[in-house]
XYZ file of C-alpha atoms in Angstrom:
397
model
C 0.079 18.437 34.033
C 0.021 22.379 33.208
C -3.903 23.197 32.122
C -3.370 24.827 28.870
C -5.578 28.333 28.011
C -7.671 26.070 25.756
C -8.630 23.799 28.862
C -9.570 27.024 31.102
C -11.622 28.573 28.852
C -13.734 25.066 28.012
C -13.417 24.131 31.004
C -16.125 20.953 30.104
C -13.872 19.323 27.142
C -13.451 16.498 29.022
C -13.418 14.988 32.035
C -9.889 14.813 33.201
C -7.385 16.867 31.298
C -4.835 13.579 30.676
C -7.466 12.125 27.776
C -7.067 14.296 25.505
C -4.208 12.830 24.532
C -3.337 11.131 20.819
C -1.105 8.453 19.689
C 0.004 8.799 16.841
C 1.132 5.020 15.215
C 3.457 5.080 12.471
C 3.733 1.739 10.800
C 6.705 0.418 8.516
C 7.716 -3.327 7.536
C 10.640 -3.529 9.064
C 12.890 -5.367 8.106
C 15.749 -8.225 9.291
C 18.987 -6.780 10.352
C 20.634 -10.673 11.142
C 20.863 -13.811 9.502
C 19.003 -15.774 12.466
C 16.009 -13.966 12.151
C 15.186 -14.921 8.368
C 13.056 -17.610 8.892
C 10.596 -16.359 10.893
C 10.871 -13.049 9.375
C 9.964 -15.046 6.036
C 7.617 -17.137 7.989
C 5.091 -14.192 9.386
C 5.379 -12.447 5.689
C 4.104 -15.501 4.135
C 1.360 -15.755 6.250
C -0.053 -12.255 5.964
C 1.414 -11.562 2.363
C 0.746 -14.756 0.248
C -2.806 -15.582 1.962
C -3.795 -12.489 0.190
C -3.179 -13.628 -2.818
C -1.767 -17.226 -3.573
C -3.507 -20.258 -3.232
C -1.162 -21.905 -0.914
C -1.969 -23.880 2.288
C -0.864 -22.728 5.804
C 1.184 -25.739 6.597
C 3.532 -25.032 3.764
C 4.776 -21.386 5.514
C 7.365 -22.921 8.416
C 8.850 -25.156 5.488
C 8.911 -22.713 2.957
C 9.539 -20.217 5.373
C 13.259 -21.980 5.795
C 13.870 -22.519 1.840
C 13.378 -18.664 1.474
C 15.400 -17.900 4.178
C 18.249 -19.483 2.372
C 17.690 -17.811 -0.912
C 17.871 -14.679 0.968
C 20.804 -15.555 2.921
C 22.345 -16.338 -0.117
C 21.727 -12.989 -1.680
C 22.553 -10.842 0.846
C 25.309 -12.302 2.405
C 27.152 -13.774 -0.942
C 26.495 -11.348 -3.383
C 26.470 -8.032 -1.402
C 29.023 -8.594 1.337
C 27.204 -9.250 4.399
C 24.178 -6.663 3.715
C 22.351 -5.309 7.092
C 19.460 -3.705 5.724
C 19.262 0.470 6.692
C 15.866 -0.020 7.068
C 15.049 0.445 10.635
C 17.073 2.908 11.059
C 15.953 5.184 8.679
C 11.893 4.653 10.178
C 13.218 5.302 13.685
C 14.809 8.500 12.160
C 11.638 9.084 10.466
C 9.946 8.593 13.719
C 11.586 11.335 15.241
C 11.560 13.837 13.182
C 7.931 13.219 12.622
C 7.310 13.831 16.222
C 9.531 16.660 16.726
C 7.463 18.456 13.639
C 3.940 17.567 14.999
C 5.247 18.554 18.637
C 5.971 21.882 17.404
C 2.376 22.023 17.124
C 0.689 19.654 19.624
C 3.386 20.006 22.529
C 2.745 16.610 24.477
C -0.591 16.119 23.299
C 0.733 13.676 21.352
C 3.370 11.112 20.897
C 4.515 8.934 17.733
C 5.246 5.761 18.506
C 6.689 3.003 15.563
C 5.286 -0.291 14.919
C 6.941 -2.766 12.072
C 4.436 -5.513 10.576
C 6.941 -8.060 10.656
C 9.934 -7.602 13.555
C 10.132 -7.788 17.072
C 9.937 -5.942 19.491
C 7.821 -3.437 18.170
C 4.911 -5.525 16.061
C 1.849 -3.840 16.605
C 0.057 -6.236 19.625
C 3.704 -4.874 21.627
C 3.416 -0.761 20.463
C -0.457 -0.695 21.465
C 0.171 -2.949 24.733
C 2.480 0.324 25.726
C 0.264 2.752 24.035
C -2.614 1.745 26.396
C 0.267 1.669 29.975
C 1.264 5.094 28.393
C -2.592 6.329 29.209
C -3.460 7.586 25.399
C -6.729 6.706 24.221
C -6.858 7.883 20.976
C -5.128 6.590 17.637
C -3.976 8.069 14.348
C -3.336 4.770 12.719
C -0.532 6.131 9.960
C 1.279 3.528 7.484
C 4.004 5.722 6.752
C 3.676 3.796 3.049
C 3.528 6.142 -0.123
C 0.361 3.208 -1.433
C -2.522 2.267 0.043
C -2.793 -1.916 -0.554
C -3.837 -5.072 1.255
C -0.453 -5.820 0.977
C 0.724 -2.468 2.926
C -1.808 -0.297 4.908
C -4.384 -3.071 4.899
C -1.937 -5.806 6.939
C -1.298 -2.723 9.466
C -5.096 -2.528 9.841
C -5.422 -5.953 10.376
C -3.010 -6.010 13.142
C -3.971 -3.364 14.694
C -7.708 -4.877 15.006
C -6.253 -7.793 16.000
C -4.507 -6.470 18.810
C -7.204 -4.107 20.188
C -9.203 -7.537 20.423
C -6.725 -8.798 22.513
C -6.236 -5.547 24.684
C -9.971 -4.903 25.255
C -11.183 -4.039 28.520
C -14.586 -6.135 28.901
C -17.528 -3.519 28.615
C -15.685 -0.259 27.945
C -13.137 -0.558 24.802
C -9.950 1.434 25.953
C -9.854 3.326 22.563
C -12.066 6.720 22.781
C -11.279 7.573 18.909
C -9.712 6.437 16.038
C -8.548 7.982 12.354
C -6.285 6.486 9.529
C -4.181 7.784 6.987
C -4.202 5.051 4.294
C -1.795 6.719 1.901
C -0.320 9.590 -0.115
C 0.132 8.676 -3.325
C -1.629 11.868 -4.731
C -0.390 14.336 -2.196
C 0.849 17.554 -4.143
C 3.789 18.574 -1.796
C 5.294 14.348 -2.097
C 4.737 14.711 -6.269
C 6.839 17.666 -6.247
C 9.405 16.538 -3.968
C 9.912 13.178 -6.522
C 10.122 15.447 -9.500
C 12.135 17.444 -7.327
C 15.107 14.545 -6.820
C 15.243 13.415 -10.276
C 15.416 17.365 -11.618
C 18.418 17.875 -8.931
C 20.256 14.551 -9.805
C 20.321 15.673 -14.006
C 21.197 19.140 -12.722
C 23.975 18.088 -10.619
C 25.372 15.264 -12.592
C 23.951 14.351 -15.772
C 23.409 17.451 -17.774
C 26.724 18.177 -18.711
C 26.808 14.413 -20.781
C 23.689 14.321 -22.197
C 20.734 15.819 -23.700
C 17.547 16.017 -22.082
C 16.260 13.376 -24.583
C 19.534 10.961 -23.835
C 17.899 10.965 -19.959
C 16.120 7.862 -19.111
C 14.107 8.124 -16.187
C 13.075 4.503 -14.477
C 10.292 5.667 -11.805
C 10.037 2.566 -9.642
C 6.926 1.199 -7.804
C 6.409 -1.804 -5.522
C 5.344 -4.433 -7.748
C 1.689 -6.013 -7.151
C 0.036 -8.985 -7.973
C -3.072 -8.676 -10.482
C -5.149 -10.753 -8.539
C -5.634 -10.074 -4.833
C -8.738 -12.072 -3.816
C -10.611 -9.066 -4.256
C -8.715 -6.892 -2.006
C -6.836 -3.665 -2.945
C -4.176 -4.862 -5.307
C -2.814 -1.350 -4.902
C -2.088 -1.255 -8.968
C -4.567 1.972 -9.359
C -2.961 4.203 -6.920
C 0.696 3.700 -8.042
C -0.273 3.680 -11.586
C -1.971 7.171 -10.407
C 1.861 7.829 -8.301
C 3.571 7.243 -11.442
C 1.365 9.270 -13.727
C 1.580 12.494 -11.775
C 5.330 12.471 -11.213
C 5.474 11.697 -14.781
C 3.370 14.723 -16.125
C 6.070 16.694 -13.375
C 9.498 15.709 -16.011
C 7.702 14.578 -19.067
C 7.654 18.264 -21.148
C 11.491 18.412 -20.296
C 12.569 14.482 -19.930
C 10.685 12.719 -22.980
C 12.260 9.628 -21.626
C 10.252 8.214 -18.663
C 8.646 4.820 -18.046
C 7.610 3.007 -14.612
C 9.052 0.195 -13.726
C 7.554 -2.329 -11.305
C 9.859 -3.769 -8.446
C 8.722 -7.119 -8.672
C 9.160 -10.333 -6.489
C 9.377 -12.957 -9.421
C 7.381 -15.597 -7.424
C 6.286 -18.151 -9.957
C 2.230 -18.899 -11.207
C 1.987 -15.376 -9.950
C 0.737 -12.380 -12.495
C 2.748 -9.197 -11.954
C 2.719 -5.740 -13.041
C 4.356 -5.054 -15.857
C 7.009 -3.809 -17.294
C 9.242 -4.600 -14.448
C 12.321 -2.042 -13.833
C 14.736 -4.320 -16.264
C 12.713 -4.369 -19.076
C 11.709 -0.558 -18.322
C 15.262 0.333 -18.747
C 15.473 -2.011 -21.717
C 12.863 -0.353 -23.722
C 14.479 3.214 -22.772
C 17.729 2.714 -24.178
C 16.182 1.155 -27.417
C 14.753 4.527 -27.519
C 18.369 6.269 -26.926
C 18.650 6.661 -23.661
C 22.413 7.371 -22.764
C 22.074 7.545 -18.800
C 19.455 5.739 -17.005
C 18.191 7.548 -13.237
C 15.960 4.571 -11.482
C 13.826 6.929 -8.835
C 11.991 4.953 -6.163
C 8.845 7.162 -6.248
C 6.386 4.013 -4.384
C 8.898 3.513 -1.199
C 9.428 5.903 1.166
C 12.063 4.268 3.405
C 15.168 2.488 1.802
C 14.641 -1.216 1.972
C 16.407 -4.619 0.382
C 14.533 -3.291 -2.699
C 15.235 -0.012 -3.536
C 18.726 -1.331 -2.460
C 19.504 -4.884 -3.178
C 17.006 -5.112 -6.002
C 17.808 -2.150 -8.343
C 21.540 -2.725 -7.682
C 21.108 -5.929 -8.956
C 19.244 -4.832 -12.099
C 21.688 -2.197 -12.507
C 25.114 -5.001 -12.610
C 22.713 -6.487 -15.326
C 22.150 -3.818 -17.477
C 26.013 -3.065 -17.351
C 27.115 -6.014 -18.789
C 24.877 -5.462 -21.574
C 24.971 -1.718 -21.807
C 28.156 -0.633 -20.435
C 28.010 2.786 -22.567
C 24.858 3.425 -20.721
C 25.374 5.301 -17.361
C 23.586 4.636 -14.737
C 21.942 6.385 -11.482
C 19.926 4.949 -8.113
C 18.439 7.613 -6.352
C 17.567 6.858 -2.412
C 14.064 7.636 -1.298
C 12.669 10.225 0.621
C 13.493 8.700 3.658
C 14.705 11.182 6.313
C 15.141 14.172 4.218
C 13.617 17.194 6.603
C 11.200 18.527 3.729
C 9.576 14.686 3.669
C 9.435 14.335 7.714
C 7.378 18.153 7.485
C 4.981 16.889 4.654
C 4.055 13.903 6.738
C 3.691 15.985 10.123
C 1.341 17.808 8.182
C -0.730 15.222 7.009
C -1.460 14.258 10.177
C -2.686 17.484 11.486
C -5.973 17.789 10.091
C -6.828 14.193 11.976
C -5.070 14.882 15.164
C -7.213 17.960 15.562
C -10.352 15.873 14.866
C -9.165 13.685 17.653
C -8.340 16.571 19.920
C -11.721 18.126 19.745
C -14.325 15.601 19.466
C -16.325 13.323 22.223
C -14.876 10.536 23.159
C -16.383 7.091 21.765
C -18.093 4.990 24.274
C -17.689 0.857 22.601
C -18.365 -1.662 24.684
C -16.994 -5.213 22.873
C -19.473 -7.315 24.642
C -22.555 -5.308 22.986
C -20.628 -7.197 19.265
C -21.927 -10.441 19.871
C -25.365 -8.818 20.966
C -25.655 -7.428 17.760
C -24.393 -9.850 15.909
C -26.850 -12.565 17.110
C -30.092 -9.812 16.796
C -29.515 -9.369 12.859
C -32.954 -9.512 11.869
C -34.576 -6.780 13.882
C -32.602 -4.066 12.457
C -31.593 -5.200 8.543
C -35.128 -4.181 7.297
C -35.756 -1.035 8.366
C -34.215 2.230 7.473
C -30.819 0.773 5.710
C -32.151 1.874 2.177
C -32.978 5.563 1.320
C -30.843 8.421 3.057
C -28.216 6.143 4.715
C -27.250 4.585 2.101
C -27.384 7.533 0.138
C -25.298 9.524 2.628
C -22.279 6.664 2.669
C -22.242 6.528 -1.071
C -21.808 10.098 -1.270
C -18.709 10.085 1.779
C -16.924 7.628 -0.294
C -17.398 9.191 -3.373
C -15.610 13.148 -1.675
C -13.451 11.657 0.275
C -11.669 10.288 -3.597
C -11.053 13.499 -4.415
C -8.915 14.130 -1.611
């Protein structure tokens, strides 16, 4: 490897030049391109999705796993002509140009590698078993996923820990640092590029029919249950999402309402309105074109797809003087893949520069089963003090 200036002139960074090194680990859903994989596509969502938050027991998933599968075959081969979902393609193109934008920058310091919750080969226990042969011991865990939920960046987390459990070495942990990017809901640069879209689309298309007033704007957001067991439901962020894209159009578009993309599971509470009755209530207002805008997706899915296509075929059979719009997301659009190089930099830098964490996994049961001697002592005053006030700035990121 070529010593860089840097190395020269600090010469005692780090032991051996190869560490400093950072993995960058972008994580989607993925999603099923064939029919065969449905059930157990179905069957590892259930388990990590509905434990969350439905009461349901564990040997239900396999069966119910199957039934679902069938619904879905149903609606994606019978109604929309043998769908393949455009889904991994468009991360693995997101991939790439996320690398090639932080590479610009970091050279081969670092490399981006894809994991998908859900689909083979690349689940997360497979991407960090080649992570670790690759010699990178350092992680920027990033859930390329516009909200932070238990239901999104939280299932990546778990994975990832449970993984690392499996791939620890057993007195030195493997991993010498680790940051996260949970989200970017409230990032300026991803606001503007949403208000952005829907300001082209009118410009390009609809302006000439209608009146700014006549334009309803649907922006959509991954539905979320109300009740999540206590975890993040992920409701405040994209109600956040959808309130700053909104202030963006509102002064020129009066028209604009969320609408939740829900999955209509029953004895389940959902966010509300969902994107049919969103539409609804817009063309009650007079609404003459209707533009639904995924603003909580960043990578097209059976959603954003199957989902709003379907809602659309509804609303024309009631509404057929209406006319109607479905934007794509961001997905690989070059101004999106530069946004989320750059949200990355501040943290690979962090990992770049600072000493490398020394765990050892075996010391976790140690401390686990010696609880007493440290719970008393120090834990009040300035520690506690000093966490509540991290928390509380890193918000107003």
């Amino acid at each position: 490897m070529v010593t860089t200036p840097e190395k020269i002139q600090n010469p005692t960074n780090s032991a051996s030049p190869s560490q400093d090194r950072v993995a960058v680990l972008l994580m989607g859903y993925g999603e099923v391109e064939s029919y065969e994989d449905f059930a157990n596509y179905n069957e590892q969502a259930l388990n990590l999705l509905t434990a969350k938050f439905a009461p349901v027991p564990t040997w239900i998933y396999p069966p119910l796993a199957k039934l679902l599968a069938v619904f879905d075959l149903h609606e994606w081969s019978h109604q929309h002509g043998n769908f393949i979902s455009p889904h991994n393609a468009i991360f693995e193109s997101q991939r790439a140009g996320i690398e090639k934008n932080l590479q610009i920058k970091w050279g081969d310091r670092i490399k981006v590698f894809k994991a998908f919750n859900f689909c083979a080969p690349h689940l997360p226990e497979q991407v960090l078993t080649q992570i670790k042969s690759e010699g990178f011991d350092k992680l920027l865990i990033y859930p390329l996923l516009v909200v932070d939920s238990i239901f999104t960046s939280g299932i990546a987390v778990e994975q990832v820990n449970k993984a690392l459990v499996k791939l620890a070495d057993k007195t030195e942990n493997w991993v010498k640092g680790q940051r996260y990017i949970p989200s970017f809901y409230n990032e300026p640069d991803y606001i503007d590029l949403m208000a952005k879209m829907v300001e082209e689309e009118i410009a390009n298309d609809l302006a000439v029919a209608h009146l700014p007033s006549q334009i309803g704007i649907v922006l959509t957001n991954h539905g979320c249950p109300h009740k999540a067991k206590g975890f993040t439901s992920g409701i405040d962020e994209s109600q956040t999402l959808y309130e700053l894209v909104r202030e963006r159009l509102i002064n020129r578009f009066p028209l604009i309402s969320v609408g939740w993309l829900n999955h209509d599971t029953p004895l389940i509470d959902w966010t509300q309105p969902d994107a049919t009755t969103a539409a609804k209530n817009l063309i009650e207002l007079g609404a003459t074109s209707i533009i639904f805008m995924p603003i909580g997706f960043a990578t097209e899915n059976h959603e954003t797809l199957l989902d709003v296509e379907h809602i659309i075929e509804g609303l024309r059979r009631k509404h057929p003087e209406v006319t109607y719009r479905q934007m794509p997301c961001v997905n690989d659009r070059p101004e999106f893949l530069q946004m989320a190089a750059e949200w990355a930099n501040l943290y690979i830098e962090e990992l770049l520069s600072e000493n490398a964490l020394a765990v050892n996994p075996s010391l976790a049961i140690a401390q686990a089963k010696s609880t007493h001697s440290h719970s008393h002592n120090g834990e009040h005053g300035h520690s506690h003090d000093h966490h509540h006030h991290d928390h509380h700035h890193h918000h107003h990121h």
